[in-house]
Tab-separated table of C-alpha atoms in Angstrom:
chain	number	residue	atom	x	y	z
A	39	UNK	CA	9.574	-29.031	-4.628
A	40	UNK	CA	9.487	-27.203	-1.322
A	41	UNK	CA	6.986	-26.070	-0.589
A	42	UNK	CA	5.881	-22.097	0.535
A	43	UNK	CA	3.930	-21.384	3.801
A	44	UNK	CA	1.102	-19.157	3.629
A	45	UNK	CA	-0.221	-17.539	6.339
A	46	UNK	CA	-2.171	-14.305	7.402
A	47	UNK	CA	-1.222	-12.125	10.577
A	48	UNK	CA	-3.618	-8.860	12.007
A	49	UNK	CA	-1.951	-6.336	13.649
A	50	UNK	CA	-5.226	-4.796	15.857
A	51	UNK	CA	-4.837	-1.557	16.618
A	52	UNK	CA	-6.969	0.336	19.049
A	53	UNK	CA	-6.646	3.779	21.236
A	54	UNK	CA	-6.888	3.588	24.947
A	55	UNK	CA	-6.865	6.381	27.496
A	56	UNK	CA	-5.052	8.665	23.792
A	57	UNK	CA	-2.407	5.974	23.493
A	58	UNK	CA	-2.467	3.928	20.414
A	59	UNK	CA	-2.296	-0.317	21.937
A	60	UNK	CA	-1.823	-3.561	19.835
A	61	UNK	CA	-3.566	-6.728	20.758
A	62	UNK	CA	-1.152	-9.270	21.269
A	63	UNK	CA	-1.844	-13.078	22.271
A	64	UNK	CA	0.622	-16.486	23.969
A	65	UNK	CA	0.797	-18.838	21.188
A	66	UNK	CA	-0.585	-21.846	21.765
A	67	UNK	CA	1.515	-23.673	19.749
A	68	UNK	CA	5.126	-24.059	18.512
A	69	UNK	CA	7.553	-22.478	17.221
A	70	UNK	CA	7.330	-19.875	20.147
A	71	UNK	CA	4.726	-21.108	22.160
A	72	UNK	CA	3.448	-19.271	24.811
A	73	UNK	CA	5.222	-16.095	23.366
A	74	UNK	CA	3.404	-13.177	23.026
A	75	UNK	CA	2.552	-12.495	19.496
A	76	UNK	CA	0.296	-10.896	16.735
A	77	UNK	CA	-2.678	-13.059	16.276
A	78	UNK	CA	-2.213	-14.921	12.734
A	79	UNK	CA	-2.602	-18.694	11.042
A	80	UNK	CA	-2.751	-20.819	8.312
A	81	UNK	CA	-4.651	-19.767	5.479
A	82	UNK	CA	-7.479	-22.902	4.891
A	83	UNK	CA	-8.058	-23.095	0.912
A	84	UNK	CA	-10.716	-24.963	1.963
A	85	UNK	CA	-12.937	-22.095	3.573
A	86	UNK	CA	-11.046	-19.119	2.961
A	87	UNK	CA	-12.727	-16.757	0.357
A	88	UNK	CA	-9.765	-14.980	-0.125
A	89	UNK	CA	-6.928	-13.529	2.147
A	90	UNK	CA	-9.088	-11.051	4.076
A	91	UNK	CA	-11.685	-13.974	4.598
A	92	UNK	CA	-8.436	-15.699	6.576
A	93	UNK	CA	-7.540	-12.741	8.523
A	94	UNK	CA	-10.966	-12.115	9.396
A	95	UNK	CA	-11.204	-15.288	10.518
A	96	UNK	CA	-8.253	-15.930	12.170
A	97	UNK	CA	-8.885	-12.139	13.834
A	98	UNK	CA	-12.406	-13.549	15.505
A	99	UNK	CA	-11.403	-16.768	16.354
A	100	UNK	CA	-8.072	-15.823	18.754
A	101	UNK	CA	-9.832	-12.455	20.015
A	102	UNK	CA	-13.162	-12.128	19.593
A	103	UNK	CA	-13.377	-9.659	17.029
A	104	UNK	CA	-14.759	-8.633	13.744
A	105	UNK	CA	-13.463	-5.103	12.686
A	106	UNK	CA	-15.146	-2.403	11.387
A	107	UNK	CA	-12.209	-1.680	9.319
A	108	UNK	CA	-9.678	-3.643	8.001
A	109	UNK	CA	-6.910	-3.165	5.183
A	110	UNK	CA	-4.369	-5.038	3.365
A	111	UNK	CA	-1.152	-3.706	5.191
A	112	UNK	CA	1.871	-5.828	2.692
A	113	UNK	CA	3.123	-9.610	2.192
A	114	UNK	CA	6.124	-10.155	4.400
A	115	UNK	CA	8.144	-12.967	2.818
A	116	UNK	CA	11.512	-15.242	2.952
A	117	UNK	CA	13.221	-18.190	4.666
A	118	UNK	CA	14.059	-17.343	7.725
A	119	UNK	CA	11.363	-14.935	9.356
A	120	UNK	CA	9.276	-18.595	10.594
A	121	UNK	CA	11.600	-21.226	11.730
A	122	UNK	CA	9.368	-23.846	10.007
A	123	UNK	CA	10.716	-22.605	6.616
A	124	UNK	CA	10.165	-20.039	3.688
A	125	UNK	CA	6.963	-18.652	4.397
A	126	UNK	CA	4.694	-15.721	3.294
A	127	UNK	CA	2.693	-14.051	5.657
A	128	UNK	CA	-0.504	-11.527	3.797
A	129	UNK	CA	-0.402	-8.884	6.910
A	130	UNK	CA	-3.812	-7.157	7.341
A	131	UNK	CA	-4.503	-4.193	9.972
A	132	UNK	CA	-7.694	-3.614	11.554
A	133	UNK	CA	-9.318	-0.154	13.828
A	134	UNK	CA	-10.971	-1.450	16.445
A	135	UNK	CA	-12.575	1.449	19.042
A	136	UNK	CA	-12.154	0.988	22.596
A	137	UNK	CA	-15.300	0.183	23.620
A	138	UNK	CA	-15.296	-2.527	20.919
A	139	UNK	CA	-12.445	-4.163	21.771
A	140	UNK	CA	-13.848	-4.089	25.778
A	141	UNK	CA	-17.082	-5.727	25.191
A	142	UNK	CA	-15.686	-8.653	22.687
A	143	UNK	CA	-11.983	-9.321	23.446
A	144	UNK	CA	-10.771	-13.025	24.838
A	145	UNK	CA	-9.606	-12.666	28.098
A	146	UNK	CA	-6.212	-13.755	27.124
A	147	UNK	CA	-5.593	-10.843	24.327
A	148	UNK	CA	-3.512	-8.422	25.929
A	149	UNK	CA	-3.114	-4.636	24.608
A	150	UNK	CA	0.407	-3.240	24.540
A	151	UNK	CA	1.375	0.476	23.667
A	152	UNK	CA	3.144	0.588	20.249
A	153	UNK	CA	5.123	3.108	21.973
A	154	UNK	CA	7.082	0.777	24.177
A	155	UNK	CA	9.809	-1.082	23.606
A	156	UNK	CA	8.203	-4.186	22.123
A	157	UNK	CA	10.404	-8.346	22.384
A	158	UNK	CA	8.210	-10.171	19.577
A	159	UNK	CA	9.002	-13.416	17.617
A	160	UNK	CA	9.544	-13.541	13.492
A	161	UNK	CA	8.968	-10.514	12.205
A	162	UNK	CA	6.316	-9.104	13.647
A	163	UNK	CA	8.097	-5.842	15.239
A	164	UNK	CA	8.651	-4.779	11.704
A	165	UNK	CA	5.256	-5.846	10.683
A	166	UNK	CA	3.277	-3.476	13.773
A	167	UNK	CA	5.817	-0.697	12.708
A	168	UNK	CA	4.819	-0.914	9.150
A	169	UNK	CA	1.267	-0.683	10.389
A	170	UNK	CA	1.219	1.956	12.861
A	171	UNK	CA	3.581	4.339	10.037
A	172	UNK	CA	0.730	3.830	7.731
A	173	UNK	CA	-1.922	4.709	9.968
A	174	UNK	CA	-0.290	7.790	11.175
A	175	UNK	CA	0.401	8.543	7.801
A	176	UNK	CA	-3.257	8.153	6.059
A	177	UNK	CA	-4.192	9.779	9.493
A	178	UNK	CA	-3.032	13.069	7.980
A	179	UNK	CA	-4.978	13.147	4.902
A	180	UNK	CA	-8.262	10.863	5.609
A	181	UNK	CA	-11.402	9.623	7.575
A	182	UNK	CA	-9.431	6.791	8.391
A	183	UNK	CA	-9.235	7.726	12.293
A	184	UNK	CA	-13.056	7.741	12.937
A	185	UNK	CA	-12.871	4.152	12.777
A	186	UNK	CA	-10.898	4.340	16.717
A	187	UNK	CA	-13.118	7.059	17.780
A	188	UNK	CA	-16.421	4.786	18.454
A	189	UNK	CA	-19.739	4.390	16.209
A	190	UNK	CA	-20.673	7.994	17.556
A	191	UNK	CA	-18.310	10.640	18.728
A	192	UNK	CA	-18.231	14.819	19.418
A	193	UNK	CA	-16.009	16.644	17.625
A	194	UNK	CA	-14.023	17.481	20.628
A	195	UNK	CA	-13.609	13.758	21.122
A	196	UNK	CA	-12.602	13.002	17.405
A	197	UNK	CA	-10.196	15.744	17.303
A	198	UNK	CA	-8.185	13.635	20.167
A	199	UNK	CA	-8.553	10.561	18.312
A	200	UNK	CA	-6.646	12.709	15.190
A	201	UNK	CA	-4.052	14.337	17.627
A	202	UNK	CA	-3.251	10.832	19.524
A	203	UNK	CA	-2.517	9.655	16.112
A	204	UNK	CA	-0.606	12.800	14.742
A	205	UNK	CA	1.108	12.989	18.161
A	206	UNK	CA	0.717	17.096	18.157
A	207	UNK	CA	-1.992	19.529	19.082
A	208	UNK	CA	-4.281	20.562	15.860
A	209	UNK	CA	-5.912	23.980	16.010
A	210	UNK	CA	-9.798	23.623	16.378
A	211	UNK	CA	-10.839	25.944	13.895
A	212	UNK	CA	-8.782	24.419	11.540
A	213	UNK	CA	-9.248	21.270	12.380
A	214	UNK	CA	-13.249	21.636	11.799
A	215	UNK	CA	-12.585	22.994	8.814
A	216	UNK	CA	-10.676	19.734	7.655
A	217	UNK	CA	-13.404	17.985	8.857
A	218	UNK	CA	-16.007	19.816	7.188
A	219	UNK	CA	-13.867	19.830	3.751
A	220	UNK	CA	-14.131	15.555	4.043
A	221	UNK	CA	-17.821	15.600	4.076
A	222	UNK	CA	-17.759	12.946	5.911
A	223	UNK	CA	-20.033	13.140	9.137
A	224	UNK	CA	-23.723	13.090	9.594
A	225	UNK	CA	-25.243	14.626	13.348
A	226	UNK	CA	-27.096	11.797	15.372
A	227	UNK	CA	-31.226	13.535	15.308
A	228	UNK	CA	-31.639	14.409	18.724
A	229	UNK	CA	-28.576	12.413	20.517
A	230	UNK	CA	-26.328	14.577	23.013
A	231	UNK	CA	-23.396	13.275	24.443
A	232	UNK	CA	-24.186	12.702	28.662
A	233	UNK	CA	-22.172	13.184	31.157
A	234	UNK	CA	-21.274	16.710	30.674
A	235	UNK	CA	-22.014	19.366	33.118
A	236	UNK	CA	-22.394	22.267	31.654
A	237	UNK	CA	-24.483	21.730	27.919
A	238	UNK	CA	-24.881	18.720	25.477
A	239	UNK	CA	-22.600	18.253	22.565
A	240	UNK	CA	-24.108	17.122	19.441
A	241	UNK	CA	-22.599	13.347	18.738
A	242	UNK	CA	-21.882	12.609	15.259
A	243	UNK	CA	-21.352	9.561	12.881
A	244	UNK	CA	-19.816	8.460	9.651
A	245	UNK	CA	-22.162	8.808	6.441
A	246	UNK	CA	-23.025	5.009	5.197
A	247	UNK	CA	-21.329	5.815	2.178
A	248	UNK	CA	-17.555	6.749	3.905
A	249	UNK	CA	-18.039	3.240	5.596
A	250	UNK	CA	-17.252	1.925	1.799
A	251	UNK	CA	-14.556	4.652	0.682
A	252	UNK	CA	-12.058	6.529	2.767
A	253	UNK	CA	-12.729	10.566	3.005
A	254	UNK	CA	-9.933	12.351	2.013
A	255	UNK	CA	-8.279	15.595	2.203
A	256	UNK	CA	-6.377	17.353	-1.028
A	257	UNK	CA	-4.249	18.899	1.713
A	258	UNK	CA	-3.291	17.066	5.277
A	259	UNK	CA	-4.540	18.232	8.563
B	224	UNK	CA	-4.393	-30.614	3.306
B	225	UNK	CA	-5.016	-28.852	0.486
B	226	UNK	CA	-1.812	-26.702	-0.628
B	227	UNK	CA	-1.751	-22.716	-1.904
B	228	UNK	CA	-0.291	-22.101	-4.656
B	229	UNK	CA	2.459	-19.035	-4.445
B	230	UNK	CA	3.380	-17.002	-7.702
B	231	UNK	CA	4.462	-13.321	-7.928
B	232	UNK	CA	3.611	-11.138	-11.042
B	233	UNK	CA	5.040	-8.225	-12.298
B	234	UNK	CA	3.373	-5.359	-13.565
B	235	UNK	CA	6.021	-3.027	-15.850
B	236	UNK	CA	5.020	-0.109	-16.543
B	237	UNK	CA	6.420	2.510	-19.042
B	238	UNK	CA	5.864	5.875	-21.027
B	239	UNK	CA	6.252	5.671	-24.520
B	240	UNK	CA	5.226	7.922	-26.649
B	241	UNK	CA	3.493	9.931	-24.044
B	242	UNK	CA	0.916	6.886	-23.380
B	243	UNK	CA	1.233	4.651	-20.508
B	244	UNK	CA	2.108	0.900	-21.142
B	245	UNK	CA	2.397	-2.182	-19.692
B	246	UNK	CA	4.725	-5.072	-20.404
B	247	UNK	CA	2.583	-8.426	-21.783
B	248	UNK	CA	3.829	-11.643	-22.970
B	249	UNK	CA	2.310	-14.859	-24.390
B	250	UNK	CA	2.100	-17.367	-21.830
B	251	UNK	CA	4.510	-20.955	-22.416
B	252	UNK	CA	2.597	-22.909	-20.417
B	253	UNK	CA	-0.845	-23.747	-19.437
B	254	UNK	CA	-3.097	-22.564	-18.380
B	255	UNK	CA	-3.704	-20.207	-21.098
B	256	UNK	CA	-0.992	-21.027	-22.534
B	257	UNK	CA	-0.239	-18.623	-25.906
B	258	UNK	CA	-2.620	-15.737	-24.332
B	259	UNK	CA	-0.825	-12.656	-23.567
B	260	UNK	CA	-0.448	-11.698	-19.798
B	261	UNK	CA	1.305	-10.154	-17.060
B	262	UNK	CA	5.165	-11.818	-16.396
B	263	UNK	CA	4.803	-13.516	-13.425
B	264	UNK	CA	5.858	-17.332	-11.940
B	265	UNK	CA	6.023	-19.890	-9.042
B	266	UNK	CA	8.634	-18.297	-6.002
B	267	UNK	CA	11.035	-20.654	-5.720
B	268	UNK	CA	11.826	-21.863	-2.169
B	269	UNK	CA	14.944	-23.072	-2.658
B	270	UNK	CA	16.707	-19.688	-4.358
B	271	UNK	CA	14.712	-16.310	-3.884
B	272	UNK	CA	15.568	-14.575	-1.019
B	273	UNK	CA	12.033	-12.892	-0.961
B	274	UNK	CA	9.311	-12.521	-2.700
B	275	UNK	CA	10.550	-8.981	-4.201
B	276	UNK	CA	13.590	-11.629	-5.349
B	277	UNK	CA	11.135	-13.753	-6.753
B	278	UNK	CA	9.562	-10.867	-8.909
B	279	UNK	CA	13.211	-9.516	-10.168
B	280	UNK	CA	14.013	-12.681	-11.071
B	281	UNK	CA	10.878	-13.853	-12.541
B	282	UNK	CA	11.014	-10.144	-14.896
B	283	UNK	CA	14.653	-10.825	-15.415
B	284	UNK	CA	14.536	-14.186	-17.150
B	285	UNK	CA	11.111	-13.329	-18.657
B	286	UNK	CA	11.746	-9.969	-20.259
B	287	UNK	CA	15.440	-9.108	-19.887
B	288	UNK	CA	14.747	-6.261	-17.536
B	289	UNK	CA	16.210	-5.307	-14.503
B	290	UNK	CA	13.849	-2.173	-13.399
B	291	UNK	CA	15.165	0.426	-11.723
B	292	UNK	CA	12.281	0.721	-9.435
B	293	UNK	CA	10.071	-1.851	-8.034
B	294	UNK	CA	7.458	-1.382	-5.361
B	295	UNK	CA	5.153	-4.332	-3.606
B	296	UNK	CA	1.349	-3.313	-4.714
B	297	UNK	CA	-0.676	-5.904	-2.938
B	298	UNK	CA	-1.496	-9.612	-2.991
B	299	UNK	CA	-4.266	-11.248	-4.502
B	300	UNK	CA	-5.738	-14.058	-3.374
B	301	UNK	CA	-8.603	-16.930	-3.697
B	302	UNK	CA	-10.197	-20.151	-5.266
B	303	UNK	CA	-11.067	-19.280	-8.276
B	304	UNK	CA	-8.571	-16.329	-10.083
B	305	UNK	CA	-5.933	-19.702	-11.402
B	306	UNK	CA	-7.388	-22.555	-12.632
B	307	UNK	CA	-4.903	-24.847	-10.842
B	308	UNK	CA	-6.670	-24.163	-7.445
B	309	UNK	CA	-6.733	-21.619	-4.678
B	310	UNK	CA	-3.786	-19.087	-5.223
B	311	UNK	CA	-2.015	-16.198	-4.033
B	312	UNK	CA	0.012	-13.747	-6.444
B	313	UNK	CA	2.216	-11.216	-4.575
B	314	UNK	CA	2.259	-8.936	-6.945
B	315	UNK	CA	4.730	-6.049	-7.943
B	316	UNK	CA	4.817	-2.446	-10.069
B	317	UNK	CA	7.694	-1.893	-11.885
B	318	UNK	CA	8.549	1.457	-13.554
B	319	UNK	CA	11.203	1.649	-16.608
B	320	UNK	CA	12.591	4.165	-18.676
B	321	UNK	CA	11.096	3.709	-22.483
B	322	UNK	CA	14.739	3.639	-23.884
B	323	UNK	CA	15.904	0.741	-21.255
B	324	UNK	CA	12.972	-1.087	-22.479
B	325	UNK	CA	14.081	-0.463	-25.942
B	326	UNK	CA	17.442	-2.052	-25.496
B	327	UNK	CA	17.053	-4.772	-22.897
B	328	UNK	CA	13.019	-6.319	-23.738
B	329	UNK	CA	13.047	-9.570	-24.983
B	330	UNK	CA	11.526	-9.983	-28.437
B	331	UNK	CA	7.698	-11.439	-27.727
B	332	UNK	CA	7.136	-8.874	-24.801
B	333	UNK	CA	4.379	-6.602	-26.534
B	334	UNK	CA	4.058	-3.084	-25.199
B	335	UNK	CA	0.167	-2.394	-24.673
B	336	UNK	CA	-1.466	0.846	-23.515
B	337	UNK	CA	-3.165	0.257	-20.434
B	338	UNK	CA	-5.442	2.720	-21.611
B	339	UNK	CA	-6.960	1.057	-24.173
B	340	UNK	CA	-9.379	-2.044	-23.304
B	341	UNK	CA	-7.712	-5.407	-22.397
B	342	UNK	CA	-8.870	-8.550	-22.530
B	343	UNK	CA	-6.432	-10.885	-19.986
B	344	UNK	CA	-6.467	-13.971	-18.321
B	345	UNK	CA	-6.314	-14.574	-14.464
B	346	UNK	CA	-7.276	-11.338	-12.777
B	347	UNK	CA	-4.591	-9.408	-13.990
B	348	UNK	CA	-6.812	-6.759	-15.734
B	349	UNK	CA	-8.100	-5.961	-12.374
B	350	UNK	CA	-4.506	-5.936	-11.248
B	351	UNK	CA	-3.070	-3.841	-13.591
B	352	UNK	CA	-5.470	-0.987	-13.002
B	353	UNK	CA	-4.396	-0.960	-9.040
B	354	UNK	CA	-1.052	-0.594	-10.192
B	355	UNK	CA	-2.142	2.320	-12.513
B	356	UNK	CA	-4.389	3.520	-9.829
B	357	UNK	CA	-1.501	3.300	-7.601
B	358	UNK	CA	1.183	4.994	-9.735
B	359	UNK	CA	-1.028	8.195	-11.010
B	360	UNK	CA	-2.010	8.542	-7.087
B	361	UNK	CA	1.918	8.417	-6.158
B	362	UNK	CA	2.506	10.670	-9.061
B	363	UNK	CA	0.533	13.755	-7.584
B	364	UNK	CA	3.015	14.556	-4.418
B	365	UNK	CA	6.123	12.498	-4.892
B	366	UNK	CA	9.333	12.118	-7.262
B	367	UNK	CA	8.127	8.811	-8.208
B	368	UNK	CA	7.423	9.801	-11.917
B	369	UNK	CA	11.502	10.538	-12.367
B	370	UNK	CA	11.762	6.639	-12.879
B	371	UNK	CA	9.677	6.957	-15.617
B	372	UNK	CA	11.954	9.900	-17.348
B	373	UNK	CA	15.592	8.162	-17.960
B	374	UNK	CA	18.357	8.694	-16.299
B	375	UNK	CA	19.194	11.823	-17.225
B	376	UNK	CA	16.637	14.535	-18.165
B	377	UNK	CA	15.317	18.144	-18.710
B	378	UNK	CA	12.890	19.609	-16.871
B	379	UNK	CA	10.636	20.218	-19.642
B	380	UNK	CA	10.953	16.734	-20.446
B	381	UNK	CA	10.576	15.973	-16.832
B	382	UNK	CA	7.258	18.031	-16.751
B	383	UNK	CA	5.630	16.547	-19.832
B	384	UNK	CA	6.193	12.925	-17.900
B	385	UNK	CA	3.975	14.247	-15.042
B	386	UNK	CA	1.540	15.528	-17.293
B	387	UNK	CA	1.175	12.394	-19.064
B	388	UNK	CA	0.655	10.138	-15.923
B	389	UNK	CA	-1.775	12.710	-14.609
B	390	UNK	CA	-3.679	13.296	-17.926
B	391	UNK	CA	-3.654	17.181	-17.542
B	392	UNK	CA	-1.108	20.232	-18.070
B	393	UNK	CA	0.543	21.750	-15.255
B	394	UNK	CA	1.898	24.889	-14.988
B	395	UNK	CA	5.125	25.583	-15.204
B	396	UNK	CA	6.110	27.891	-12.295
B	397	UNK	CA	4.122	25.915	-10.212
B	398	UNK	CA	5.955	22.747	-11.448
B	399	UNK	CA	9.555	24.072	-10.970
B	400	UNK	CA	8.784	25.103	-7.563
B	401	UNK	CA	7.312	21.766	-6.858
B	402	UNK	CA	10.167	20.089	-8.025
B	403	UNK	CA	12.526	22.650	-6.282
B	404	UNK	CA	10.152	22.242	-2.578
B	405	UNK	CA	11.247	18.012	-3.157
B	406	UNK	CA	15.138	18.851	-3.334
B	407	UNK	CA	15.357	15.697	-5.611
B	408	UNK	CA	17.698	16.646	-8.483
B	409	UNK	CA	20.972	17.497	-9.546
B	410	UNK	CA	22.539	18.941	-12.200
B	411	UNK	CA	24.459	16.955	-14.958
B	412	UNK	CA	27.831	18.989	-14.426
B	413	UNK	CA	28.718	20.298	-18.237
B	414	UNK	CA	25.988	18.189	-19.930
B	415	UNK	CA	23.488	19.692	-21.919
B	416	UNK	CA	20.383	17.804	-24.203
B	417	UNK	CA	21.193	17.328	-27.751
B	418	UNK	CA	19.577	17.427	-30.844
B	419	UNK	CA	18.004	21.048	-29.742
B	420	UNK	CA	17.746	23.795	-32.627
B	421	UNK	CA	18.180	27.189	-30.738
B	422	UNK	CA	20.262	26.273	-27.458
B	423	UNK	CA	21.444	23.695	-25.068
B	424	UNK	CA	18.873	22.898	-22.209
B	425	UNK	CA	20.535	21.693	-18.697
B	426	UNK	CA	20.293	17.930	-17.855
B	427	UNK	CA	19.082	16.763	-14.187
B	428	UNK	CA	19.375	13.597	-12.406
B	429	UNK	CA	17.572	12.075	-9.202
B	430	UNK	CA	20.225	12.491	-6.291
B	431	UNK	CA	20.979	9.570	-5.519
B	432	UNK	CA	19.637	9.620	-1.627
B	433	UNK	CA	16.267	9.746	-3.331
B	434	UNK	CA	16.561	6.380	-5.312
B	435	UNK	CA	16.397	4.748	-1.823
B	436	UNK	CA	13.793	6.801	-0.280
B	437	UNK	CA	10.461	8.869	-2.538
B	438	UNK	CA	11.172	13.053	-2.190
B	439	UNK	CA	7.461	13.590	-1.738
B	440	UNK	CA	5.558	16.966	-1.413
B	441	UNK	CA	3.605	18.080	1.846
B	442	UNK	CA	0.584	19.545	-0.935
B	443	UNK	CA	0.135	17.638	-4.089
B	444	UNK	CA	1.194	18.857	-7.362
């Protein structure tokens, strides 16, 4: 019997200077070599605990990586999105903040705006659409953008992170009511953001426990 | 190397009787073979299209039903949830009216309340409760319990279906505004319900722009 292929791909998102990027890498190897693409491989029965355990793997060894969040986006599936035959790629998609992403990347992972007009082999222009519509859309109700905004952040600065996402302006008051309603922030004792003129702003983090469960809102932003 | 094995699995969910259930049936082959379990089977290279193919054909030949909605939940993966070696299941919900169940299920396909404690092979108890999980979350803010109600309905019938996927009353102005804010029915043009003693109640249908796209609600029901 033929047999299936079974892969894993990441689509790794990330914000950078409020526009939300996608790390893409050449192939090294055929079909499409030296294409850009989303980093992805072979799952190794061998090693691999599971599905995430590939994509986590595959995600640090072609960029240098480990995410703080990561999430099973769908299995993309059929004969003819991989030229080497019917094959089913598990598609994962990581948050990575910016400053993350700087300090670890491989020098050969370039990030490109999801916002462009994007020329990518099989299918995975469909798969970073899927992605980015499901992050905007859990944007709207959840904790799921603190995970771009850094491991501490001011509200000012996480209020960006939410309108980069939601691609509008959200009123402040609201908008710290929202976050207040989520429960999901603790201050940093006696940490001020630098590099402001005028006074400090308090910096803030996730609670431990949101790290494990999404915050969410009965009603979106 | 060592090969993955690929299967999809179904779960089918209906209402019957006002109690959630889920479509089991006694397994032909080994492993655990004559222990009851979710429809599911090998994709076959060679004819599915997809792996959604793979699932409609695998719950067409295995319990005579062709659902009216089917929706990709997630994929499960790993060394250790089949006995034949490390395995992913792409796995499917599926919802269907009780009375199409009545007339198309194959004769061993037991209807079980998912409800009451299960005792399954695999990991499929683990699976059906994401599905469940999955289905009364979906329930709260979009037209996906209509699939649930038959083709043709009442509203009071159409109500009661909501309440019994999310285990409380709701009341009914709020409900027919709901349903009014999602623009997701029409009226059954001279048709009214049957079998009613005092007088004839109108019968409603999904429009049919919303069986290819979820009417969902900004603010949860």
């Amino acid at each position: 019997m033929q047999q299936v292929i079974c892969t894993v791909d990441v689509v790794l998102l990330t914000l950078q200077d409020d526009a939300l990027k996608v790390a893409l890498l050449n192939r090294s190897h055929e079909p499409f070599q030296g294409v850009a693409a989303l980093p992805g491989g072979y799952i190794h029965p061998q090693s691999d605990g599971d599905a995430q355990d590939a994509a986590l793997r595959v995600l640090r060894e072609k960029t240098g990586i480990t995410p703080p969040y990561l999430e099973q986006l769908a299995t993309f599936s059929g004969p003819a999105r991989d030229p080497r035959g019917w094959s089913v790629s598990i598609v994962y998609y990581a948050l990575v903040p910016a400053n993350v992403v700087a300090e670890n990347v491989h020098p050969g992972v370039k990030l490109t705006s999801v916002d462009k007009p994007l020329k990518l082999p099989f299918d995975h222009l469909e798969i970073i659409r899927a992605a980015v519509a499901r992050l905007r859309s859990k944007s709207q109700y959840s904790s799921l953008p603190c995970y771009l905004a850094g491991e501490t952040f001011t509200l000012p600065q996480l209020q960006r992170v939410y309108e980069s996402l939601m691609g509008e302006a959200i009123n402040k008051v609201s908008f710290r009511r929202k976050i207040t309603e989520m429960d999901m922030l603790e201050a940093v004792e006696g940490v001020f953001s630098s590099g402001v003129a005028h006074r400090p702003a308090q910096l803030y983090r996730l609670k431990p426990e949101i790290h494990e469960q999404l915050a969410l809102l009965a009603r979106g932003m």
